[in-house]
């Protein structure tokens, strides 16, 4: 393969003739497949239709369709700037004040686990980083089967994360397309057959992509069954506060499982609930038998983290900590998170009302019953394609829409489009 | 019965344990010559004035938000960072065959490069390709490549302890005898931990062998600007290799030269044969990033991009960098002068011949132990000291202590 560039003849050396005939190291590298979700945004950007809607990627938008920087975040940033802090490396496990506040947020400040010191929380690169560290940790130290059971469906990135860490993926039934709801019987049936000591991944709240969460009574049965099967529970909590608007309510499943004696591992993200997406703020927690075990686990987590990125970024963790630990900022945050969740809930209601108004005879109750940022509309791929082509409404092929992309200004248009492709 | 009851306690990372021990030491005259972070003459961390300025600009810019960056990072950061390494007028850049991945610090950049190579280099998924790291090298190099799946991480001869300099013959010998296609991790400048860099003529010899034997060039550039005070001088080796036509990786860190340690600002610069190869490489890098951290942190990259892309701020930054480099050079001169004045046995020229943050003093483990335990001067067991830990106020104490260690401890 030829290369026609010229060399700087600034020094008297001959160049190997082989240079010009030298093919690339990367000739055999295939083009990677485009990311399905980002691909949606790319296509959206190219569309010139003024009524276009981007219901693809899961980032919150306000009612004007704009990114929303929380006031509590801006206030925290001002406080931090005034402190004139240095930029010294954080410890490998992250900012101590952050990991403490992060664990308290998830488990509740007076949780026995925290009081006894039998858990360890490390700061991670948001939810993805947390899942990856968790997966690596399990891969290295979990003596049970290599299988991680994901709900069907799950967040698209779960599979490659666990796979790259050396785990294998299996699934348990979760979403029932006939009801657009939870396949409780199917889930219990599948879970009852999972080999002991396997890892089961549960979405703590606001299941991604379906928005379908078990009810408390159902969680109780699942917790029971999981205990009977002696499974290792991996909770993914990316939407605490963002789902119902109430941080304690959204963490209920996690706290219940711990109460019932499960030593869980937990991934947390502050991308959505604090709007800190690009600052990459997250935590990974391992609940252990005792403080000694927690110390040993912590030492191994550091060994895993060091060769990936050495230590985590400060900025976002500092902001999150300031918010969580400053009383009036914390109150403001709770209000704002409540506000975001409420806007989503309102859009769900307005969408259903809009569909009824359009004359749709389908049952759209699931749009209201589902919770969190995403809604599994139940649209089939062909319908999604029409919605995109004819109405410039962009979403993923599985029929998932990000409710955050819906506003009072465009919910009517969306209802119109969905009705048009489903009537 | 816990699933984790068998998890053994891991040994702490040495350099951080050292700082921990230092912090816990009540001795008033204690000195920390361990971890590699710049200190002022008052022994304090230094947030670069230009960084403070830019942070103010960022925090007051209402147009900015905290949305996700693209998977490969902030575009204006990536291109500016690659230009810093390769030079604005780099033919490779003009030929559109240079790309980059914003990563979490230099470590993250090495990690991304390693993961890519393990999947796609030398016959796809070839974990048996030897990865050569210098003897000695930054202790995390081994772990980065081993954890990426490489089964064979080996040392190449580098430091000649007897003559306290580069073992060029040994280095070239390893280059000649290693398996073809081996991967070599090269320190672009200010070798960590020895502070000993090849000369330009020596780099030319190294490059010739690497080209002839089809070895993969993976530069680790953590100290550009910080070593000599000149960005161009510190990038000479990287640019030379590019001009020789290598396809290569260069892991860049902005931790030291921007003082942005905890914001994790790094860049993996990829130089490919042509734009098409580059495109495919970057598309695969995206997949690796996606399962590791999804997308990189915004703050640090914004600070660097804003600085590098503004003519005035860029000049101010270079000035800040020179301030740091000059203080290190001054400490080197003074330490050598004081040891010579004390009549400390041995030659101490290496103190000023070595470059960058670190110096391989030549102290043996027993002497190091003496320094730590008896004198409360904290340095690595290898004898490596961080010159930044020296100040005009503690340099006499350190020089005298070295003198004692060398004369009383064998």
Coordinates of N, CA, C and O in Angstrom, one line a residue, chain B residues 145-307:
Chain B
X145 N -0.6 -3.5 30.5 CA -0.6 -4.4 29.4 C -1.0 -5.8 29.8 O -1.7 -6.5 29.1
X146 N -0.6 -6.2 31.0 CA -1.0 -7.6 31.5 C -2.5 -7.6 31.6 O -3.1 -8.6 31.2
X147 N -3.1 -6.6 32.2 CA -4.5 -6.6 32.4 C -5.3 -6.5 31.0 O -6.4 -6.9 30.9
X148 N -4.6 -6.0 30.0 CA -5.3 -5.9 28.7 C -5.3 -7.2 28.0 O -5.9 -7.4 27.0
X149 N -4.5 -8.2 28.7 CA -4.6 -9.5 28.1 C -3.3 -10.0 27.5 O -3.2 -11.2 27.1
X150 N -2.2 -9.2 27.5 CA -1.0 -9.6 26.9 C -0.3 -10.6 27.9 O -0.2 -10.3 29.1
X151 N 0.1 -11.7 27.4 CA 0.6 -12.8 28.3 C 2.1 -12.7 28.5 O 2.7 -13.3 29.4
X152 N 2.8 -11.8 27.7 CA 4.2 -11.8 27.7 C 4.7 -10.4 27.8 O 5.0 -9.8 26.7
X153 N 4.8 -9.8 29.0 CA 5.3 -8.5 29.1 C 6.7 -8.6 29.6 O 7.0 -9.2 30.7
X154 N 7.7 -8.1 28.9 CA 9.1 -8.3 29.2 C 9.9 -7.0 29.3 O 9.5 -6.0 28.7
X155 N 11.0 -7.1 30.0 CA 11.9 -5.9 30.1 C 12.8 -5.8 28.9 O 13.2 -6.8 28.4
X156 N 13.1 -4.5 28.5 CA 14.2 -4.4 27.6 C 15.3 -3.6 28.3 O 15.0 -2.8 29.2
X157 N 16.6 -3.9 28.0 CA 17.7 -3.3 28.8 C 17.6 -1.8 28.6 O 17.4 -1.3 27.5
X158 N 17.8 -1.1 29.6 CA 17.7 0.4 29.5 C 18.7 1.1 30.5 O 19.5 1.9 30.0
X159 N 18.6 0.8 31.7 CA 19.4 1.5 32.7 C 20.6 0.7 33.1 O 20.5 -0.4 33.4
X160 N 21.7 1.4 32.9 CA 23.0 0.8 33.3 C 23.4 1.3 34.7 O 23.8 2.5 34.9
X161 N 23.1 0.5 35.7 CA 23.3 0.9 37.1 C 24.7 1.3 37.4 O 25.0 2.2 38.2
X162 N 25.7 0.6 36.8 CA 27.1 0.8 37.1 C 27.5 2.2 36.6 O 28.1 3.0 37.3
X163 N 27.2 2.5 35.3 CA 27.7 3.8 34.8 C 26.6 4.9 35.0 O 26.8 6.0 34.6
X164 N 25.5 4.5 35.6 CA 24.4 5.4 35.9 C 24.0 6.2 34.6 O 23.9 7.4 34.6
X165 N 23.7 5.4 33.6 CA 23.3 6.0 32.3 C 22.6 5.0 31.4 O 22.2 3.9 31.9
X166 N 22.4 5.4 30.2 CA 21.6 4.5 29.3 C 22.5 3.3 28.8 O 23.6 3.5 28.4
X167 N 22.0 2.1 28.9 CA 22.6 0.9 28.4 C 22.2 0.8 26.9 O 21.4 -0.1 26.5
X168 N 22.8 1.6 26.0 CA 22.4 1.7 24.6 C 22.7 0.3 23.9 O 21.8 -0.2 23.2
X169 N 23.8 -0.2 24.2 CA 24.1 -1.5 23.5 C 23.1 -2.6 23.9 O 22.7 -3.3 23.1
X170 N 22.8 -2.6 25.2 CA 21.8 -3.6 25.6 C 20.4 -3.3 25.0 O 19.8 -4.3 24.6
X171 N 20.1 -2.1 24.9 CA 18.8 -1.7 24.4 C 18.7 -2.1 22.9 O 17.8 -2.8 22.4
X172 N 19.7 -1.7 22.1 CA 19.8 -2.1 20.7 C 19.8 -3.6 20.5 O 19.2 -4.1 19.6
X173 N 20.6 -4.2 21.4 CA 20.7 -5.7 21.4 C 19.3 -6.3 21.5 O 18.9 -7.3 20.8
X174 N 18.5 -5.8 22.5 CA 17.1 -6.4 22.7 C 16.3 -6.1 21.4 O 15.4 -6.9 21.0
X175 N 16.5 -4.9 20.8 CA 15.7 -4.6 19.6 C 16.0 -5.5 18.5 O 15.2 -5.9 17.7
X176 N 17.3 -5.9 18.4 CA 17.7 -6.8 17.3 C 17.3 -8.2 17.5 O 17.0 -9.0 16.6
X177 N 17.2 -8.6 18.8 CA 17.0 -10.1 19.0 C 15.5 -10.4 19.4 O 15.2 -11.6 19.4
X178 N 14.7 -9.4 19.6 CA 13.3 -9.7 20.0 C 12.5 -10.3 18.8 O 13.0 -10.1 17.7
X179 N 11.4 -11.0 19.1 CA 10.6 -11.4 18.0 C 10.1 -10.3 17.1 O 9.8 -9.2 17.7
X180 N 10.0 -10.4 15.8 CA 9.4 -9.4 15.0 C 8.1 -9.0 15.5 O 7.3 -9.9 16.0
X181 N 7.7 -7.8 15.2 CA 6.3 -7.3 15.6 C 6.1 -7.1 17.1 O 5.0 -6.8 17.5
X182 N 7.2 -7.3 17.9 CA 7.0 -7.0 19.3 C 6.6 -5.6 19.5 O 6.9 -4.7 18.7
X183 N 5.9 -5.3 20.6 CA 5.5 -4.0 20.9 C 6.5 -3.4 21.9 O 6.9 -4.0 22.9
X184 N 6.9 -2.2 21.7 CA 7.9 -1.5 22.6 C 7.3 -0.2 23.1 O 6.8 0.6 22.4
X185 N 7.3 -0.1 24.5 CA 6.8 1.1 25.1 C 8.0 2.0 25.4 O 8.9 1.6 26.1
X186 N 8.0 3.1 24.7 CA 9.1 4.1 24.7 C 8.7 5.3 25.5 O 7.6 5.8 25.3
X187 N 9.6 5.8 26.4 CA 9.3 7.0 27.1 C 9.7 8.2 26.2 O 10.9 8.3 25.8
X188 N 8.8 9.0 25.8 CA 9.1 10.1 24.9 C 10.2 11.1 25.4 O 11.0 11.5 24.6
X189 N 10.1 11.3 26.7 CA 11.2 12.2 27.3 C 11.0 12.1 28.8 O 10.0 11.6 29.3
X190 N 12.1 12.5 29.5 CA 12.0 12.4 31.0 C 11.7 11.0 31.5 O 10.7 10.9 32.2
X191 N 12.4 10.1 31.1 CA 12.2 8.7 31.5 C 11.9 8.5 33.0 O 12.6 9.0 33.8
X192 N 10.8 7.8 33.2 CA 10.4 7.5 34.6 C 10.7 6.1 34.9 O 10.1 5.2 34.2
X193 N 11.6 5.7 35.8 CA 12.1 6.6 36.9 C 13.5 7.1 36.8 O 13.9 7.8 37.7
X194 N 14.2 6.8 35.7 CA 15.6 7.1 35.7 C 16.0 8.5 35.3 O 17.1 9.0 35.6
X195 N 15.1 9.2 34.6 CA 15.4 10.6 34.1 C 16.4 10.6 33.0 O 17.0 11.6 32.6
X196 N 16.8 9.4 32.5 CA 17.8 9.3 31.5 C 17.1 9.0 30.1 O 16.5 8.0 30.0
X197 N 17.4 9.9 29.2 CA 16.8 9.8 27.9 C 17.9 9.5 26.8 O 19.0 10.0 27.0
X198 N 17.5 8.8 25.8 CA 18.5 8.7 24.6 C 18.7 10.1 24.0 O 17.9 10.9 24.1
X199 N 19.9 10.2 23.5 CA 20.2 11.5 22.7 C 19.5 11.4 21.4 O 19.0 10.3 21.0
X200 N 19.5 12.5 20.6 CA 18.9 12.4 19.3 C 19.6 11.3 18.4 O 18.9 10.6 17.7
X201 N 20.9 11.3 18.5 CA 21.6 10.3 17.7 C 21.2 8.9 18.1 O 21.0 8.0 17.3
X202 N 21.1 8.7 19.4 CA 20.7 7.4 19.9 C 19.3 7.0 19.5 O 19.0 5.9 19.1
X203 N 18.4 8.0 19.5 CA 17.0 7.7 19.0 C 17.0 7.3 17.6 O 16.2 6.4 17.2
X204 N 17.9 7.9 16.8 CA 17.9 7.6 15.3 C 18.3 6.1 15.2 O 17.8 5.4 14.3
X205 N 19.3 5.7 16.0 CA 19.7 4.3 15.9 C 18.5 3.3 16.3 O 18.3 2.3 15.7
X206 N 17.9 3.7 17.4 CA 16.7 2.9 17.9 C 15.7 2.8 16.8 O 15.1 1.7 16.5
X207 N 15.3 4.0 16.2 CA 14.3 4.0 15.2 C 14.6 3.1 14.0 O 13.8 2.4 13.4
X208 N 15.9 3.1 13.6 CA 16.3 2.3 12.4 C 16.1 0.9 12.7 O 15.5 0.1 11.8
X209 N 16.5 0.4 13.8 CA 16.2 -1.0 14.1 C 14.8 -1.4 14.2 O 14.3 -2.4 13.7
X210 N 14.0 -0.5 14.8 CA 12.6 -0.7 15.0 C 11.9 -0.8 13.6 O 11.0 -1.6 13.4
X211 N 12.3 0.1 12.7 CA 11.7 0.0 11.4 C 12.1 -1.2 10.7 O 11.2 -1.9 10.1
X212 N 13.3 -1.6 10.7 CA 13.8 -2.7 10.0 C 13.2 -4.0 10.5 O 12.8 -4.9 9.8
X213 N 13.0 -4.1 11.8 CA 12.5 -5.3 12.4 C 11.0 -5.3 12.7 O 10.4 -6.2 13.3
X214 N 10.3 -4.3 12.1 CA 8.9 -4.2 12.2 C 8.3 -4.3 13.6 O 7.4 -5.0 13.9
X215 N 8.9 -3.5 14.5 CA 8.5 -3.4 15.8 C 7.5 -2.3 16.0 O 7.5 -1.3 15.3
X216 N 6.5 -2.5 16.9 CA 5.5 -1.5 17.1 C 5.9 -0.4 18.1 O 6.3 -0.7 19.2
X217 N 5.7 0.8 17.7 CA 6.1 2.0 18.5 C 5.0 2.5 19.3 O 4.0 2.9 18.8
X218 N 5.1 2.4 20.7 CA 4.1 2.9 21.6 C 4.8 3.9 22.5 O 5.4 3.5 23.5
X219 N 4.6 5.2 22.2 CA 5.2 6.2 23.1 C 4.4 6.5 24.3 O 3.2 6.6 24.2
X220 N 5.0 6.7 25.4 CA 4.4 7.2 26.6 C 4.9 8.6 26.8 O 6.1 8.8 27.1
X221 N 4.1 9.6 26.6 CA 4.6 11.0 26.8 C 3.8 11.7 27.9 O 2.8 12.2 27.7
X222 N 4.4 11.7 29.1 CA 3.8 12.2 30.3 C 4.4 13.6 30.7 O 3.8 14.2 31.6
X223 N 5.4 14.0 30.1 CA 6.2 15.2 30.6 C 6.5 16.2 29.5 O 7.4 17.0 29.7
X224 N 5.8 16.2 28.4 CA 6.1 17.2 27.4 C 6.1 18.6 27.9 O 5.1 19.1 28.4
X225 N 7.2 19.3 27.7 CA 7.3 20.7 28.2 C 7.9 20.7 29.6 O 8.7 21.6 29.9
X226 N 7.5 19.7 30.3 CA 8.0 19.7 31.7 C 9.4 19.3 31.9 O 10.1 19.7 32.8
X227 N 9.9 18.6 30.9 CA 11.3 18.0 31.0 C 12.3 19.1 30.8 O 13.1 19.5 31.7
X228 N 12.3 19.7 29.6 CA 13.4 20.7 29.3 C 12.8 22.1 29.4 O 13.6 23.1 29.4
X229 N 11.5 22.3 29.4 CA 10.9 23.6 29.4 C 10.5 23.9 28.0 O 9.8 24.9 27.8
X230 N 10.8 23.1 27.0 CA 10.5 23.4 25.6 C 9.6 22.3 25.1 O 10.0 21.1 25.1
X231 N 8.4 22.6 24.6 CA 7.5 21.6 24.0 C 8.1 20.9 22.9 O 8.0 19.7 22.7
X232 N 8.8 21.7 22.0 CA 9.4 21.1 20.8 C 10.5 20.1 21.1 O 10.6 19.0 20.6
X233 N 11.4 20.6 22.0 CA 12.5 19.7 22.4 C 12.0 18.4 23.0 O 12.5 17.3 22.6
X234 N 11.0 18.5 23.9 CA 10.6 17.3 24.5 C 9.8 16.4 23.6 O 9.6 15.2 23.9
X235 N 9.4 16.9 22.5 CA 8.6 16.0 21.5 C 9.5 15.6 20.4 O 9.0 14.9 19.4
X236 N 10.8 15.8 20.4 CA 11.7 15.5 19.3 C 11.6 14.1 18.9 O 11.4 13.7 17.7
X237 N 11.7 13.2 19.9 CA 11.7 11.8 19.5 C 10.4 11.3 18.9 O 10.4 10.6 17.8
X238 N 9.3 11.7 19.4 CA 8.0 11.4 18.8 C 7.9 11.9 17.4 O 7.5 11.1 16.5
X239 N 8.3 13.1 17.2 CA 8.2 13.7 15.8 C 9.2 13.0 14.9 O 8.8 12.8 13.7
X240 N 10.3 12.7 15.4 CA 11.3 12.0 14.5 C 10.7 10.6 14.0 O 10.8 10.3 12.8
X241 N 10.1 9.9 14.9 CA 9.5 8.6 14.6 C 8.4 8.8 13.5 O 8.2 8.0 12.6
X242 N 7.6 9.8 13.7 CA 6.5 10.1 12.8 C 7.1 10.4 11.4 O 6.7 9.9 10.4
X243 N 8.2 11.2 11.4 CA 8.8 11.6 10.1 C 9.5 10.3 9.4 O 9.6 10.3 8.2
X244 N 9.8 9.3 10.2 CA 10.4 8.1 9.7 C 9.3 7.2 9.0 O 9.6 6.2 8.4
X245 N 8.0 7.6 9.3 CA 7.0 6.9 8.6 C 6.3 5.8 9.4 O 5.6 5.0 8.9
X246 N 6.6 5.7 10.7 CA 6.0 4.7 11.6 C 4.5 4.9 11.7 O 4.1 6.1 11.8
X247 N 3.8 3.8 11.8 CA 2.4 3.9 12.3 C 2.6 3.7 13.8 O 3.3 2.7 14.2
X248 N 2.0 4.5 14.7 CA 2.3 4.4 16.1 C 1.3 4.9 16.9 O 0.3 5.6 16.5
X249 N 1.4 4.7 18.2 CA 0.5 5.2 19.2 C 1.4 6.1 20.1 O 2.6 5.8 20.4
X250 N 0.8 7.2 20.6 CA 1.5 8.1 21.6 C 0.4 8.4 22.7 O -0.6 9.1 22.4
X251 N 0.7 7.8 23.9 CA -0.2 8.1 25.0 C 0.3 9.4 25.7 O 1.4 9.5 26.1
X252 N -0.6 10.4 25.7 CA -0.2 11.7 26.3 C -0.9 11.9 27.6 O -2.1 11.6 27.7
X253 N -0.2 12.5 28.5 CA -0.8 12.9 29.8 C -0.7 14.4 29.9 O 0.4 15.0 29.6
X254 N -1.7 15.0 30.4 CA -1.6 16.5 30.8 C -1.7 16.7 32.3 O -2.0 17.8 32.8
X255 N -1.4 15.6 33.0 CA -1.4 15.7 34.5 C -0.4 16.6 35.0 O -0.6 17.5 35.8
X256 N 0.9 16.4 34.5 CA 2.0 17.2 35.0 C 2.1 18.5 34.3 O 2.3 19.6 35.0
X257 N 2.1 18.6 33.0 CA 2.4 19.8 32.3 C 1.2 20.8 32.4 O 1.4 22.0 32.1
X258 N 0.1 20.4 32.8 CA -1.0 21.3 33.1 C -1.4 21.3 34.6 O -2.3 22.0 35.0
X259 N -0.7 20.4 35.3 CA -1.0 20.4 36.7 C -2.4 19.9 37.0 O -3.0 20.2 38.0
X260 N -3.0 19.2 36.0 CA -4.4 18.8 36.1 C -4.6 17.3 36.6 O -5.5 16.6 36.2
X261 N -3.7 16.9 37.5 CA -3.6 15.5 38.0 C -5.0 14.9 38.2 O -5.3 13.8 37.6
X262 N -5.8 15.5 39.0 CA -7.1 14.8 39.4 C -8.2 15.0 38.4 O -9.3 14.5 38.6
X263 N -8.0 15.7 37.3 CA -9.1 15.8 36.3 C -8.9 14.7 35.2 O -9.8 14.6 34.4
X264 N -7.8 14.0 35.2 CA -7.6 12.8 34.4 C -7.7 13.2 32.9 O -8.6 12.8 32.1
X265 N -6.8 14.0 32.5 CA -6.7 14.5 31.1 C -5.6 13.8 30.3 O -4.5 14.0 30.6
X266 N -6.1 13.0 29.4 CA -5.1 12.2 28.6 C -5.6 12.1 27.1 O -6.7 12.4 26.8
X267 N -4.7 11.7 26.3 CA -5.0 11.6 24.8 C -4.2 10.5 24.2 O -3.0 10.5 24.4
X268 N -4.8 9.6 23.5 CA -4.1 8.6 22.8 C -4.0 9.1 21.3 O -5.0 9.1 20.6
X269 N -2.9 9.5 20.9 CA -2.7 10.0 19.5 C -2.4 8.7 18.7 O -1.5 8.0 19.0
X270 N -3.1 8.6 17.6 CA -2.9 7.5 16.7 C -2.4 8.0 15.3 O -3.0 8.9 14.7
X271 N -1.2 7.5 14.9 CA -0.7 7.9 13.6 C -0.8 6.6 12.7 O -0.2 5.6 13.0
X272 N -1.6 6.8 11.7 CA -1.9 5.6 10.8 C -1.3 5.8 9.4 O -0.8 6.9 9.1
X273 N -1.3 4.8 8.6 CA -0.7 4.9 7.3 C -1.5 5.9 6.4 O -0.9 6.6 5.6
X274 N -2.9 5.9 6.6 CA -3.7 6.8 5.8 C -5.0 7.0 6.5 O -5.3 6.4 7.5
X275 N -5.8 7.9 5.9 CA -7.1 8.2 6.5 C -8.1 7.1 6.7 O -8.8 7.0 7.6
X276 N -8.0 6.2 5.7 CA -9.0 5.0 5.8 C -8.7 4.1 6.9 O -9.5 3.7 7.7
X277 N -7.4 3.8 7.1 CA -7.0 2.9 8.2 C -7.3 3.6 9.5 O -7.8 3.0 10.5
X278 N -7.0 4.9 9.6 CA -7.3 5.7 10.8 C -8.8 5.6 11.2 O -9.1 5.4 12.3
X279 N -9.6 5.8 10.2 CA -11.1 5.8 10.4 C -11.5 4.4 11.0 O -12.3 4.4 12.0
X280 N -11.0 3.3 10.5 CA -11.4 2.0 11.0 C -10.9 1.8 12.4 O -11.5 1.3 13.3
X281 N -9.6 2.3 12.6 CA -9.0 2.1 13.9 C -9.9 2.9 15.0 O -10.2 2.3 16.0
X282 N -10.2 4.1 14.7 CA -11.0 4.9 15.6 C -12.4 4.3 15.9 O -12.9 4.4 17.0
X283 N -13.0 3.7 14.8 CA -14.3 3.1 15.0 C -14.2 1.9 16.0 O -15.1 1.7 16.8
X284 N -13.1 1.2 16.0 CA -12.9 0.1 16.9 C -12.6 0.6 18.3 O -12.9 0.0 19.3
X285 N -11.8 1.7 18.3 CA -11.5 2.3 19.6 C -12.8 2.7 20.4 O -12.9 2.5 21.6
X286 N -13.8 3.2 19.6 CA -15.1 3.6 20.2 C -15.7 2.4 20.9 O -16.2 2.6 22.0
X287 N -15.6 1.3 20.3 CA -16.2 0.1 21.0 C -15.5 -0.2 22.3 O -16.2 -0.6 23.3
X288 N -14.2 -0.1 22.3 CA -13.5 -0.4 23.5 C -13.8 0.7 24.6 O -14.0 0.3 25.8
X289 N -13.9 1.9 24.2 CA -14.2 3.0 25.2 C -15.6 2.7 25.8 O -15.8 2.9 27.0
X290 N -16.5 2.3 24.9 CA -17.9 2.2 25.3 C -18.1 1.2 26.5 O -18.9 1.4 27.3
X291 N -17.2 0.1 26.5 CA -17.4 -0.8 27.6 C -16.5 -0.6 28.7 O -16.5 -1.3 29.7
X292 N -15.7 0.5 28.7 CA -14.8 0.8 29.8 C -15.3 2.0 30.6 O -15.4 1.9 31.8
X293 N -15.5 3.1 29.9 CA -16.0 4.3 30.6 C -17.1 5.1 29.8 O -17.5 6.1 30.2
X294 N -17.5 4.5 28.6 CA -18.6 5.1 27.8 C -18.1 6.4 27.1 O -18.2 6.5 25.9
X295 N -17.7 7.4 27.8 CA -17.2 8.7 27.3 C -16.4 9.3 28.4 O -16.6 9.0 29.5
X296 N -15.5 10.2 28.0 CA -14.5 10.7 29.0 C -15.1 11.9 29.8 O -16.0 12.6 29.3
X297 N -14.4 12.3 30.9 CA -14.9 13.4 31.7 C -14.5 14.8 31.0 O -13.5 14.9 30.4
X298 N -15.5 15.7 31.1 CA -15.4 16.9 30.3 C -14.5 18.0 30.9 O -13.8 18.7 30.1
X299 N -14.5 18.2 32.2 CA -13.8 19.4 32.7 C -12.4 19.6 32.3 O -12.0 20.7 31.8
X300 N -11.6 18.6 32.6 CA -10.1 18.8 32.3 C -9.8 19.0 30.8 O -9.0 19.9 30.4
X301 N -10.6 18.3 30.0 CA -10.4 18.4 28.5 C -10.7 19.8 28.1 O -10.1 20.4 27.2
X302 N -11.8 20.4 28.7 CA -12.2 21.7 28.3 C -11.1 22.7 28.7 O -10.8 23.7 27.9
X303 N -10.6 22.6 29.9 CA -9.5 23.5 30.3 C -8.3 23.5 29.3 O -7.8 24.5 28.9
X304 N -7.9 22.3 29.0 CA -6.8 22.1 28.1 C -7.1 22.6 26.7 O -6.3 23.4 26.1
X305 N -8.3 22.3 26.2 CA -8.6 22.7 24.8 C -8.7 24.3 24.8 O -8.2 24.9 23.8
X306 N -9.4 24.9 25.8 CA -9.5 26.3 25.8 C -8.1 27.0 25.8 O -7.9 27.9 25.0
X307 N -7.2 26.4 26.6 CA -5.9 27.0 26.7 C -5.1 26.8 25.4 O -4.5 27.8 24.8

